[in-house]
Coordinates of C-alpha atoms and ligand atoms in Angstrom, one line a residue:
X478 CA 104.9 81.0 88.7
X479 CA 105.6 84.3 86.8
X480 CA 109.0 85.8 88.4
X481 CA 107.3 89.0 90.0
X482 CA 104.7 86.7 91.5
X483 CA 107.3 84.6 93.1
X484 CA 109.1 87.5 94.4
X485 CA 106.0 88.4 96.2
X486 CA 105.0 85.3 97.4
X487 CA 108.7 84.9 98.6
X488 CA 108.1 88.0 100.8
X489 CA 105.0 87.1 102.0
X490 CA 105.8 83.5 103.4
X491 CA 108.9 85.4 105.1
X492 CA 106.3 87.4 107.2
X493 CA 102.9 85.7 106.7
X494 CA 102.9 84.0 110.2
X495 CA 103.8 87.4 112.4
X496 CA 101.3 89.4 110.1
X497 CA 98.4 86.7 110.7
X498 CA 99.2 86.3 114.3
X499 CA 99.0 90.2 115.0
X500 CA 96.1 90.5 112.7
X501 CA 94.1 87.7 114.4
X502 CA 95.3 89.4 117.5
X503 CA 93.7 92.6 117.0
X504 CA 90.7 91.6 115.1
X505 CA 90.2 87.5 115.0
X506 CA 88.7 88.1 111.4
X507 CA 90.0 85.4 109.0
X508 CA 87.8 86.9 106.1
X509 CA 89.2 90.3 106.5
X510 CA 93.1 88.8 106.8
X511 CA 92.3 87.0 103.6
X512 CA 91.0 90.3 101.8
X513 CA 94.1 92.1 103.0
X514 CA 96.8 89.7 101.9
X515 CA 94.7 89.4 98.4
X516 CA 94.9 93.1 98.1
X517 CA 98.5 93.5 99.0
X518 CA 99.0 91.1 96.1
X519 CA 96.8 93.2 93.8
X520 CA 98.7 96.5 95.0
X521 CA 101.9 94.8 94.2
X522 CA 101.0 93.8 90.6
X523 CA 99.8 97.4 90.0
X524 CA 103.1 98.6 91.1
X525 CA 105.5 99.9 88.2
X526 CA 108.4 97.9 86.8
X527 CA 110.8 101.0 87.7
X528 CA 109.3 100.8 91.2
X529 CA 109.7 97.2 91.6
X530 CA 113.3 97.6 90.3
X531 CA 113.9 100.3 92.8
X532 CA 112.2 97.8 95.6
X533 CA 115.0 95.4 94.5
X534 CA 117.9 97.7 94.6
X535 CA 117.0 99.0 98.0
X536 CA 116.3 95.7 99.5
X537 CA 119.8 94.9 98.6
X538 CA 121.0 98.0 100.5
X539 CA 118.4 98.1 103.3
X540 CA 120.7 101.2 104.8
X541 CA 120.3 103.6 101.8
X542 CA 118.6 106.2 103.7
X543 CA 121.2 106.4 106.7
X544 CA 124.0 107.2 104.3
X545 CA 125.7 110.5 104.9
X546 CA 125.0 112.2 101.6
X547 CA 121.3 112.4 102.7
X548 CA 120.0 115.4 103.1
X549 CA 116.3 116.5 103.3
X550 CA 114.0 119.3 102.9
X551 CA 110.6 119.7 103.8
X552 CA 108.7 122.3 101.8
X553 CA 105.0 123.2 100.8
X554 CA 104.1 122.8 97.2
X555 CA 102.2 126.0 96.8
X556 CA 104.3 128.1 98.8
X557 CA 107.5 126.9 97.2
X558 CA 106.7 126.7 93.8
X559 CA 102.9 127.0 93.2
X560 CA 102.0 123.4 92.4
X561 CA 103.6 120.0 91.8
X562 CA 104.8 120.8 88.1
X563 CA 106.3 123.7 89.7
X564 CA 108.1 121.8 92.3
X565 CA 109.5 119.7 89.2
X566 CA 110.8 122.6 87.4
X567 CA 112.8 123.6 90.7
X568 CA 114.4 120.2 91.4
X569 CA 117.7 121.4 90.1
X570 CA 117.5 124.5 92.8
X571 CA 117.1 121.8 95.2
X572 CA 119.8 119.7 93.8
X573 CA 121.9 122.9 94.1
X574 CA 121.1 122.6 98.0
X575 CA 122.4 119.2 97.9
X576 CA 118.8 118.0 99.0
X577 CA 118.2 114.4 97.8
X578 CA 115.1 114.0 99.8
X579 CA 111.8 116.4 99.4
X580 CA 109.2 116.1 101.9
X581 CA 106.2 117.7 100.3
X582 CA 103.9 118.8 102.9
X583 CA 100.2 117.7 102.9
X584 CA 98.7 118.0 99.5
X585 CA 96.1 115.7 99.1
X586 CA 92.6 117.1 99.0
X587 CA 91.4 119.3 102.0
X588 CA 88.8 121.5 102.4
X589 CA 90.2 125.2 102.4
X590 CA 90.0 126.9 105.9
X591 CA 89.1 123.6 107.7
X592 CA 92.2 121.8 106.7
X593 CA 94.8 122.2 109.5
X594 CA 97.5 122.7 107.0
X595 CA 96.4 119.9 104.7
X596 CA 96.3 117.3 107.9
X597 CA 92.6 117.1 107.3
X598 CA 92.4 114.7 104.4
X599 CA 89.1 114.4 102.3
X600 CA 90.3 112.1 99.8
X601 CA 93.4 109.8 100.1
X602 CA 93.5 109.4 96.3
X603 CA 93.2 112.6 94.9
X604 CA 95.5 115.5 95.2
X605 CA 94.3 119.0 96.2
X606 CA 92.9 120.7 92.6
X607 CA 95.0 123.7 92.7
X608 CA 98.4 121.7 93.3
X609 CA 97.8 119.1 90.3
X610 CA 96.9 115.7 89.8
X611 CA 98.0 112.1 91.2
X612 CA 99.5 111.9 87.7
X613 CA 101.6 114.7 88.1
X614 CA 102.7 113.3 91.4
X615 CA 103.9 109.8 90.0
X616 CA 105.5 112.2 86.8
X617 CA 107.3 114.2 89.8
X618 CA 108.5 111.1 91.6
X619 CA 109.9 109.8 88.7
X620 CA 111.7 112.7 87.8
X621 CA 113.2 112.8 91.3
X622 CA 114.3 109.4 91.3
X623 CA 115.9 109.9 87.9
X624 CA 117.8 112.4 89.6
X625 CA 118.8 110.1 92.5
X626 CA 116.2 112.0 94.9
X627 CA 113.8 110.4 97.3
X628 CA 110.0 111.6 97.7
X629 CA 108.7 111.9 101.4
X630 CA 104.9 112.4 102.0
X631 CA 102.5 112.4 105.3
X632 CA 100.3 109.9 105.7
X633 CA 97.6 111.1 108.1
X634 CA 96.0 108.1 109.3
X635 CA 94.8 109.2 112.9
X636 CA 91.8 111.2 111.4
X637 CA 90.0 112.1 108.1
X638 CA 88.4 115.4 107.2
X639 CA 84.7 115.8 108.1
X640 CA 84.1 116.0 104.6
X641 CA 85.7 112.7 103.5
X642 CA 83.3 110.3 102.2
X643 CA 83.0 108.1 105.2
X644 CA 82.4 111.0 107.4
X645 CA 79.6 112.4 104.8
X646 CA 78.0 108.9 105.2
X647 CA 78.5 108.7 109.0
X648 CA 76.7 112.1 109.3
X649 CA 74.0 110.6 107.4
X650 CA 73.3 108.4 110.0
X651 CA 74.7 105.2 108.1
X652 CA 76.0 102.8 110.8
X653 CA 78.5 100.8 108.8
X654 CA 80.6 104.6 108.5
X655 CA 79.6 105.4 111.7
X656 CA 81.6 102.5 113.2
X657 CA 84.3 104.0 111.2
X658 CA 84.9 106.8 113.7
X659 CA 84.0 107.2 117.3
X660 CA 80.2 108.5 117.9
X661 CA 78.1 108.7 121.0
X662 CA 74.6 109.8 121.6
X663 CA 75.0 111.4 124.8
X664 CA 78.2 112.9 126.7
X665 CA 78.6 110.5 129.1
X666 CA 81.5 108.5 127.6
X667 CA 82.8 111.5 126.3
X668 CA 82.9 112.9 129.6
X669 CA 84.9 109.9 130.7
X670 CA 87.4 110.0 128.3
X671 CA 87.8 114.0 128.9
X672 CA 88.7 112.9 132.5
X673 CA 92.1 111.3 131.2
X674 CA 92.7 112.5 127.7
X675 CA 94.9 115.3 127.4
X676 CA 94.2 118.3 124.9
X677 CA 96.1 118.9 121.6
X678 CA 95.1 122.3 121.0
X679 CA 93.8 123.8 124.0
X680 CA 93.1 127.3 122.7
X681 CA 92.4 126.9 119.1
X682 CA 90.4 123.4 119.4
X683 CA 89.7 122.8 123.2
X684 CA 88.2 119.6 124.2
X685 CA 88.3 116.0 122.4
X686 CA 84.8 115.8 121.2
X687 CA 82.8 117.8 118.8
X688 CA 78.8 117.9 118.9
X689 CA 76.8 117.3 115.7
X690 CA 73.5 118.9 116.4
X691 CA 72.1 117.7 113.2
X692 CA 72.4 114.1 114.2
X693 CA 72.5 114.8 118.0
X694 CA 75.7 112.8 118.4
X695 CA 79.1 113.3 119.8
X696 CA 82.3 112.4 117.6
X697 CA 85.9 112.1 118.8
X698 CA 87.8 114.8 117.4
X699 CA 91.2 114.9 119.4
X700 CA 92.6 117.6 116.7
X701 CA 90.5 120.1 115.1
X702 CA 86.6 119.8 115.3
X703 CA 86.7 118.8 111.6
X704 CA 89.4 116.1 111.8
X705 CA 87.4 113.0 112.9
X706 CA 89.4 110.3 114.9
X707 CA 89.2 107.0 112.9
X708 CA 88.3 103.7 114.7
X709 CA 91.0 101.2 114.1
X710 CA 89.1 98.8 116.5
X711 CA 87.1 98.2 112.9
X712 CA 89.1 96.1 110.8
X713 CA 87.4 97.8 107.8
X714 CA 89.4 100.8 108.7
X715 CA 92.8 99.2 109.1
X716 CA 92.3 97.4 105.9
X717 CA 91.4 100.4 103.9
X718 CA 94.0 102.8 105.4
X719 CA 96.6 100.2 104.6
X720 CA 95.1 100.1 100.8
X721 CA 95.5 103.8 100.9
X722 CA 99.0 103.7 102.0
X723 CA 99.9 100.9 99.3
X724 CA 98.3 103.4 96.6
X725 CA 100.3 106.1 97.4
X726 CA 103.3 104.1 97.9
X727 CA 102.6 103.1 94.2
X728 CA 102.9 106.6 93.3
X729 CA 106.8 106.5 93.9
X730 CA 106.6 107.7 97.3
X731 CA 109.7 106.7 98.9
X732 CA 109.0 107.7 102.5
X733 CA 105.8 107.8 104.4
X734 CA 105.5 110.1 107.3
X735 CA 103.1 108.3 109.7
X736 CA 101.4 111.5 111.0
X737 CA 100.7 111.7 114.9
X738 CA 100.9 107.7 115.3
X739 CA 100.7 107.7 118.7
X740 CA 97.1 108.6 118.7
X741 CA 96.0 105.9 116.5
X742 CA 94.4 103.6 119.1
X743 CA 92.0 104.6 121.7
X744 CA 91.1 102.9 125.1
X745 CA 88.5 104.4 127.6
X746 CA 90.4 105.4 131.2
X747 CA 93.8 106.0 129.2
X748 CA 95.2 108.9 127.7
X749 CA 95.0 107.5 124.5
X750 CA 98.5 108.2 123.4
X751 CA 101.2 105.4 122.7
X752 CA 98.8 102.5 123.7
X753 CA 100.4 98.9 123.1
X754 CA 97.9 98.3 120.2
X755 CA 99.5 101.4 118.3
X756 CA 102.7 99.2 118.0
X757 CA 100.7 96.3 116.8
X758 CA 99.5 98.6 113.9
X759 CA 102.6 99.9 113.3
X760 CA 104.4 96.7 113.1
X761 CA 101.8 95.4 110.8
X762 CA 102.2 98.5 108.6
X763 CA 105.9 97.7 108.4
X764 CA 105.4 94.1 107.4
X765 CA 102.7 95.2 104.9
X766 CA 105.6 97.5 103.5
X767 CA 108.1 95.1 103.3
X768 CA 106.1 92.7 101.2
X769 CA 104.6 94.9 98.8
X770 CA 106.9 97.9 98.2
X771 CA 110.1 97.5 100.4
X772 CA 111.7 100.4 99.2
X773 CA 109.6 102.5 101.1
X774 CA 110.2 103.4 104.6
X775 CA 108.4 104.6 107.4
X776 CA 109.1 108.0 109.2
X777 CA 107.0 108.1 112.7
X778 CA 105.9 111.5 113.9
X779 CA 105.8 110.9 117.6
X780 CA 106.3 114.2 119.4
X781 CA 106.6 112.8 122.6
X782 CA 109.1 112.3 125.7
X783 CA 112.2 110.2 124.9
X784 CA 111.1 107.0 126.6
X785 CA 107.8 107.1 124.4
X786 CA 109.6 108.0 121.1
X787 CA 112.2 105.2 120.9
X788 CA 109.5 102.2 121.0
X789 CA 108.4 103.2 118.0
X790 CA 111.7 101.6 116.4
X791 CA 110.3 98.6 117.6
X792 CA 113.1 96.2 118.1
X793 CA 116.0 95.0 116.1
X794 CA 114.4 92.0 115.3
X795 CA 110.9 93.2 114.7
X796 CA 111.3 96.7 113.7
X797 CA 108.7 99.4 113.5
X798 CA 109.4 102.6 112.1
X799 CA 112.4 103.1 110.1
X800 CA 113.1 106.8 111.2
X801 CA 111.9 108.9 113.8
X802 CA 112.0 112.7 114.7
X803 CA 114.6 113.8 117.0
X804 CA 112.2 116.1 118.8
X805 CA 113.5 116.3 122.4
X806 CA 117.0 117.0 121.1
X807 CA 115.3 119.7 118.7
X808 CA 113.4 121.2 121.8
X809 CA 116.7 120.8 124.2
X810 CA 118.7 122.6 121.2
X811 CA 116.7 125.9 121.5
X812 CA 116.6 125.5 125.3
X813 CA 120.3 125.4 125.5
X814 CA 120.8 128.4 123.4
X815 CA 118.4 130.6 125.5
X816 CA 120.2 129.4 128.6
X817 CA 123.5 129.4 127.3
X818 CA 123.8 126.0 129.1
X819 CA 124.6 122.8 127.2
X820 CA 124.3 120.3 130.1
X821 CA 121.0 119.0 129.3
X822 CA 121.6 118.8 125.7
X823 CA 124.7 116.9 126.6
X824 CA 122.8 114.5 128.4
X825 CA 120.1 114.1 125.6
X826 CA 122.6 113.3 123.0
X827 CA 124.4 110.8 125.7
X828 CA 121.2 108.9 125.8
X829 CA 120.6 109.1 121.7
X830 CA 124.3 107.8 121.1
X831 CA 123.7 104.8 123.3
X832 CA 120.8 103.4 121.2
X833 CA 121.4 100.8 118.7
X834 CA 122.8 102.0 115.6
X835 CA 120.0 100.6 113.8
X836 CA 117.9 103.3 114.9
X837 CA 117.7 106.4 112.9
X838 CA 116.7 109.5 114.0
X839 CA 115.7 112.6 111.8
X840 CA 117.1 115.9 113.0
X841 CA 115.9 119.0 112.5
X842 CA 116.1 122.7 113.9
X843 CA 112.4 123.9 113.0
X844 CA 109.7 122.3 110.8
X845 CA 106.3 123.3 110.0
X846 CA 105.0 123.0 113.4
X847 CA 105.3 124.8 116.8
X848 CA 108.2 124.1 119.2
X849 CA 106.4 122.5 122.3
X850 CA 109.0 122.7 125.3
X851 CA 109.1 118.9 126.2
X852 CA 112.0 118.9 128.0
X853 CA 113.6 116.9 130.8
X854 CA 112.0 118.9 133.5
X855 CA 112.9 116.4 136.4
X856 CA 116.8 116.9 135.8
X857 CA 116.3 120.8 134.9
X858 CA 114.5 120.9 138.7
X859 CA 118.0 119.7 140.1
X860 CA 119.5 122.8 138.0
X861 CA 117.1 125.3 139.5
X862 CA 114.6 125.5 136.6
X863 CA 111.0 124.9 137.4
X864 CA 108.8 124.1 134.5
X865 CA 106.1 126.7 134.3
X866 CA 108.9 129.6 135.1
X867 CA 111.2 127.9 132.7
X868 CA 108.5 127.7 129.9
X869 CA 107.6 131.3 130.7
X870 CA 111.2 132.3 130.2
X871 CA 111.7 130.2 127.1
X872 CA 108.7 131.8 125.6
X873 CA 109.6 135.3 126.8
X874 CA 113.6 134.8 125.0
X875 CA 111.9 133.6 121.9
X876 CA 109.4 136.1 121.5
X877 CA 112.0 138.8 122.2
X878 CA 110.4 139.8 125.5
X879 CA 113.3 139.0 127.5
X880 CA 115.9 141.8 128.0
X881 CA 118.4 141.6 125.5
X882 CA 116.8 138.7 123.2
X883 CA 117.3 139.0 119.6
X884 CA 114.7 136.3 119.0
X885 CA 111.5 137.3 117.2
X886 CA 108.2 134.9 117.0
X887 CA 104.7 134.0 118.6
X888 CA 103.2 131.9 121.0
X889 CA 101.0 129.0 120.1
X890 CA 98.0 127.8 122.0
X891 CA 98.9 129.8 125.1
X892 CA 97.1 127.7 127.7
X893 CA 95.8 129.5 130.7
X894 CA 95.1 126.7 132.6
X895 CA 98.4 124.6 132.1
X896 CA 100.4 128.0 131.5
X897 CA 101.8 125.7 128.7
X898 CA 102.4 127.9 125.6
X899 CA 104.4 126.7 122.6
X900 CA 106.4 128.8 120.2
X901 CA 106.5 129.5 116.8
X902 CA 109.1 131.2 114.2
X903 CA 111.6 130.3 111.6
X904 CA 115.2 129.8 112.5
X905 CA 116.6 132.9 111.1
X906 CA 114.0 134.9 112.8
X907 CA 114.9 132.8 115.8
X908 CA 118.6 133.2 115.7
X909 CA 118.2 137.7 115.2
X910 CA 118.4 137.9 111.2
X911 CA 114.7 139.5 111.7
X912 CA 115.4 141.8 114.3
X913 CA 119.2 143.0 113.2
X914 CA 117.5 143.6 109.5
X915 CA 114.6 145.6 111.0
X916 CA 117.2 147.9 113.2
X917 CA 119.4 147.8 110.0
X918 CA 122.3 146.7 112.4
X919 CA 125.3 144.9 110.4
X920 CA 127.0 143.7 113.5
X921 CA 124.1 142.3 114.9
X922 CA 123.1 140.9 111.3
X923 CA 126.6 139.2 111.1
X924 CA 126.2 137.8 114.4
X925 CA 122.7 136.1 113.6
X926 CA 124.1 134.6 110.6
X927 CA 126.9 133.4 112.6
X928 CA 124.5 131.9 115.0
X929 CA 122.1 130.5 112.6
X930 CA 125.4 128.6 110.7
X931 CA 126.5 127.6 114.3
X932 CA 123.2 125.9 114.9
X933 CA 122.8 124.2 111.4
X934 CA 126.7 122.8 112.0
X935 CA 125.5 121.1 115.1
X936 CA 122.2 119.7 113.3
X937 CA 124.5 118.2 110.9
X938 CA 127.3 116.8 113.3
X939 CA 124.2 114.8 115.1
X940 CA 123.9 111.2 114.5
X941 CA 121.1 110.8 111.9
X942 CA 119.5 112.2 108.9
X943 CA 119.3 115.8 108.8
X944 CA 116.1 117.9 107.5
X945 CA 116.2 121.5 106.3
X946 CA 113.0 123.5 106.3
X947 CA 112.6 125.4 103.2
X948 CA 113.4 129.1 103.6
X949 CA 116.1 128.2 106.0
X950 CA 118.9 127.6 103.4
X951 CA 118.7 131.4 102.8
X952 CA 117.6 132.6 105.9
X953 CA 114.1 133.4 105.6
X954 CA 112.4 135.4 108.3
X955 CA 108.8 135.2 110.0
X956 CA 105.7 136.0 107.5
X957 CA 103.3 138.1 109.4
X958 CA 100.6 137.9 106.5
X959 CA 98.7 134.8 107.7
X960 CA 96.9 137.6 110.1
X961 CA 95.5 139.2 107.2
X962 CA 94.0 136.0 106.3
X963 CA 90.6 134.8 108.2
X964 CA 91.5 131.3 107.5
X965 CA 94.8 131.3 109.2
X966 CA 94.8 134.2 111.6
X967 CA 94.0 131.9 114.6
X968 CA 96.9 129.5 113.8
X969 CA 100.3 131.2 114.5
X970 CA 102.2 128.0 113.1
X971 CA 101.7 130.0 109.4
X972 CA 104.0 132.7 110.7
X973 CA 106.8 130.0 109.6
X974 CA 104.7 128.8 106.6
X975 CA 105.1 131.7 104.5
X976 CA 105.8 131.7 100.9
X977 CA 109.0 131.2 99.5
X978 CA 110.8 134.4 97.9
X979 CA 112.6 133.5 95.0
X980 CA 113.7 137.5 94.6
X981 CA 116.0 136.6 98.0
X982 CA 116.9 133.4 96.5
X983 CA 118.5 135.4 94.0
X984 CA 120.6 136.9 96.2
X985 CA 122.5 133.8 97.5
X986 CA 125.0 134.3 94.8
X987 CA 126.1 137.6 96.4
X988 CA 128.5 136.6 99.6
X989 CA 128.1 139.8 101.1
X990 CA 123.9 139.2 101.6
X991 CA 122.2 137.1 104.4
X992 CA 121.1 134.8 101.8
X993 CA 124.6 134.4 100.4
X994 CA 126.3 133.8 103.6
X995 CA 123.9 131.4 104.8
X996 CA 123.2 129.3 101.7
X997 CA 127.1 128.9 101.2
X998 CA 128.0 128.2 104.5
X999 CA 125.5 125.4 104.6
X1000 CA 126.7 124.4 101.2
X1001 CA 130.1 123.9 102.5
X1002 CA 129.3 122.1 105.6
X1003 CA 126.8 119.6 103.4
X1004 CA 129.5 118.8 100.9
X1005 CA 131.9 118.2 103.9
X1006 CA 129.5 115.9 105.5
X1007 CA 128.8 113.8 102.4
X1008 CA 132.7 113.4 101.6
X1009 CA 134.1 112.7 105.1
X1010 CA 134.3 109.2 106.6
X1011 CA 133.7 110.5 110.0
X1012 CA 130.1 111.5 109.3
X1013 CA 129.4 107.8 108.2
X1014 CA 126.3 106.3 110.1
X1015 CA 128.5 103.8 111.6
X1016 CA 130.8 106.1 113.0
X1017 CA 131.1 106.2 117.0
X1018 CA 129.5 109.4 118.3
X1019 CA 130.2 110.8 121.9
X1020 CA 130.0 114.0 123.7
X1021 CA 133.3 115.4 125.0
X1022 CA 133.6 117.3 128.1
X1023 CA 135.3 120.8 127.4
X1024 CA 134.7 122.1 131.0
X1025 CA 132.7 124.9 130.1
X1026 CA 128.6 124.7 130.3
X1027 CA 128.4 126.8 127.2
X1028 CA 130.2 124.9 124.8
X1029 CA 129.3 121.4 123.3
X1030 CA 131.6 119.2 121.6
X1031 CA 131.2 115.8 120.3
X1032 CA 133.6 113.5 118.9
X1033 CA 133.0 111.3 115.9
X1034 CA 135.2 108.5 115.2
X1035 CA 135.4 106.1 112.1
X1036 CA 138.4 103.6 111.0
X1037 CA 141.2 105.8 113.1
X1038 CA 139.9 109.1 111.9
X1039 CA 138.8 111.4 114.4
X1040 CA 136.7 114.6 114.3
X1041 CA 135.8 117.0 117.1
X1042 CA 132.6 119.4 116.6
X1043 CA 133.0 122.4 118.8
X1044 CA 129.7 124.5 119.3
X1045 CA 129.7 127.6 121.4
X1046 CA 126.1 128.0 122.7
X1047 CA 126.8 131.1 124.8
X1048 CA 127.0 134.8 123.8
X1049 CA 130.5 135.2 125.1
X1050 CA 134.0 134.3 123.6
X1051 CA 135.2 131.1 125.2
X1052 CA 137.8 128.4 125.5
X1053 CA 137.1 124.6 125.1
X1054 CA 139.2 123.3 127.7
X1055 CA 141.1 120.1 126.1
X1056 CA 144.5 118.7 125.2
X1057 CA 144.3 116.1 122.6
X1058 CA 147.6 115.0 120.9
X1059 CA 148.5 115.7 116.9
X1060 CA 147.7 118.2 114.2
X1061 CA 143.9 118.7 113.4
X1062 CA 142.4 120.6 110.0
X1063 CA 139.5 122.8 110.4
X1064 CA 137.6 121.3 107.8
X1065 CA 135.7 124.8 106.6
X1066 CA 138.5 127.1 106.8
X1067 CA 141.3 124.5 106.0
X1068 CA 143.7 125.9 108.5
X1069 CA 145.8 123.7 110.6
X1070 CA 145.1 123.8 114.5
X1071 CA 145.7 122.0 117.6
X1072 CA 143.0 120.6 120.0
X1073 CA 144.5 122.2 123.0
X1074 CA 142.3 124.6 125.0
X1075 CA 140.7 126.1 121.7
X1076 CA 139.5 129.6 121.7
X1077 CA 135.8 129.8 120.3
X1078 CA 134.1 133.1 119.7
X1079 CA 130.4 133.5 120.7
X1080 CA 127.9 131.4 118.7
X1081 CA 130.6 130.1 116.4
X1082 CA 131.6 126.4 115.6
X1083 CA 134.6 124.3 114.8
X1084 CA 134.8 121.2 112.7
X1085 CA 138.2 119.9 112.9
X1086 CA 139.6 116.4 111.7
X1087 CA 142.5 114.9 112.6
X1088 CA 145.4 115.1 109.8
Ligands
GLC1516 C1 100.9 116.3 113.2 C2 101.2 117.7 112.0 C3 100.3 118.9 112.7 C4 99.1 118.4 112.4 C5 98.5 117.3 113.5 C6 97.2 116.8 113.2 O1 101.3 116.9 114.4 O2 102.5 117.6 112.2 O3 100.8 119.7 112.0 O4 98.4 119.7 113.4 O5 99.3 116.1 113.0 O6 97.2 116.1 112.2

């Protein structure tokens, strides 16, 4: 046997029984399983030598993605640099941002105006023509690898675009293809589903089904009407989607973000979210990756409450996703800023810090989506914050309606029934950079920059991997031009999906500008984070009580090194009440300080390490 075949066989042997067991449990179909394993071998054979070498290296260091030098940035190819080749030309800029992992937002072929920001894929093997070709992508990933950068992409497996080949054939009435989706010839079953399935886009795309008059059928569309949910009860769907996954992995992708993963299995009479079989599928996907392309890791997009999120890590013995978004912490961070009360954030961090160290979260302040106020309202109720009025307060606060609020942004899917609006805006606009700039108020601008940096410092202190949102590194504000585009104006998420302003980026060299202050502030922190041992993934991380609900304090410890991150979430100057022995160094200013009743001005932070 050739060496390479032996490597595959060895990995297959390790996982075969479990994979077969799971597959049979779900599908009971021997020949489809045989097809799957033989295709896995084909994709393994097709994998470039350079990627196989990468597999071996990363297999030997399976914790490669947890290191404290990991810093991600998510960006839209067209907004950032026009096309894939443009991104390649900008890799040095990304390196200068200390970024070593780029998440390229959806770039596969998707019909204009019916794309949900690229999340309605018409062809999993074709790049959107205006962005380039698959070849360009493979060239880009190769270049990234040479520069020690990783590339992440979305794998939208819950649904396809209505323009996908399968959907087109299904629309023509071809039963084979109809069985890959959920079709009903009257509204009886859809009606039953509607009784238990919540809505994702209650305002922009109400309901979970779409009527297709030309075929007189209803089709399940959890998201937009042009996004048809795939039926994973059909093994053909699972197999083909796994081949697509492996095909994309073979283009040199390092991190596969599994989009909307909780939704992929449906069962009548349930919420069609987080069903047990979703976990069977994710576990199989993990195994398939480990056999064919073990350097590729899975990032699960699970925008759910914490007890629903954690199961997507699987167990330590039978892992599912390598990484998950720390979504509740993100939403709770913004809640803490608006309320100037960190109690819930502290609780949330305590819960995360108690999880096994193997579980890695991806931390972020903003991403391409809205912020849903998925907070722990059972706890907040005890503190006098009731769900509906509190969500209203948060939305008023961040849209700037609330007296004294400096934030700017817009509501998203403002649902009159549940009164459950979500929020859109960039970090800088939420911190007051936009309003201060408009008012030309230098003092307010200074305060906004300070807040923006404090929040980033907090994000960089959490355990897990930080992910920046493109534009945040120079404090880019909301972009309202989407309103002029009829294809976008209904979707306020485009307010924070504007083009990257290279003319502003040029200002980062000047330290008296917003761009310069934010860029260099972040740069300083990112370098500290990658140099200091206390930021190692294996460090112990705890919250530390400083007897003031406006101040969050995090302690990190590693090999006798001790670090405190103190973050003032309130708009007044405060004291962190603490008494720690010894001298400390402020890692940012390099000044010596004592950790005794530390003075901390409004919206600022301290990163201090024991000398
Ligand atoms: C994910 C994406 C979101 C998209 C949805 C449907 O939640 O982040 O932007 O609308 O999936 O694909």
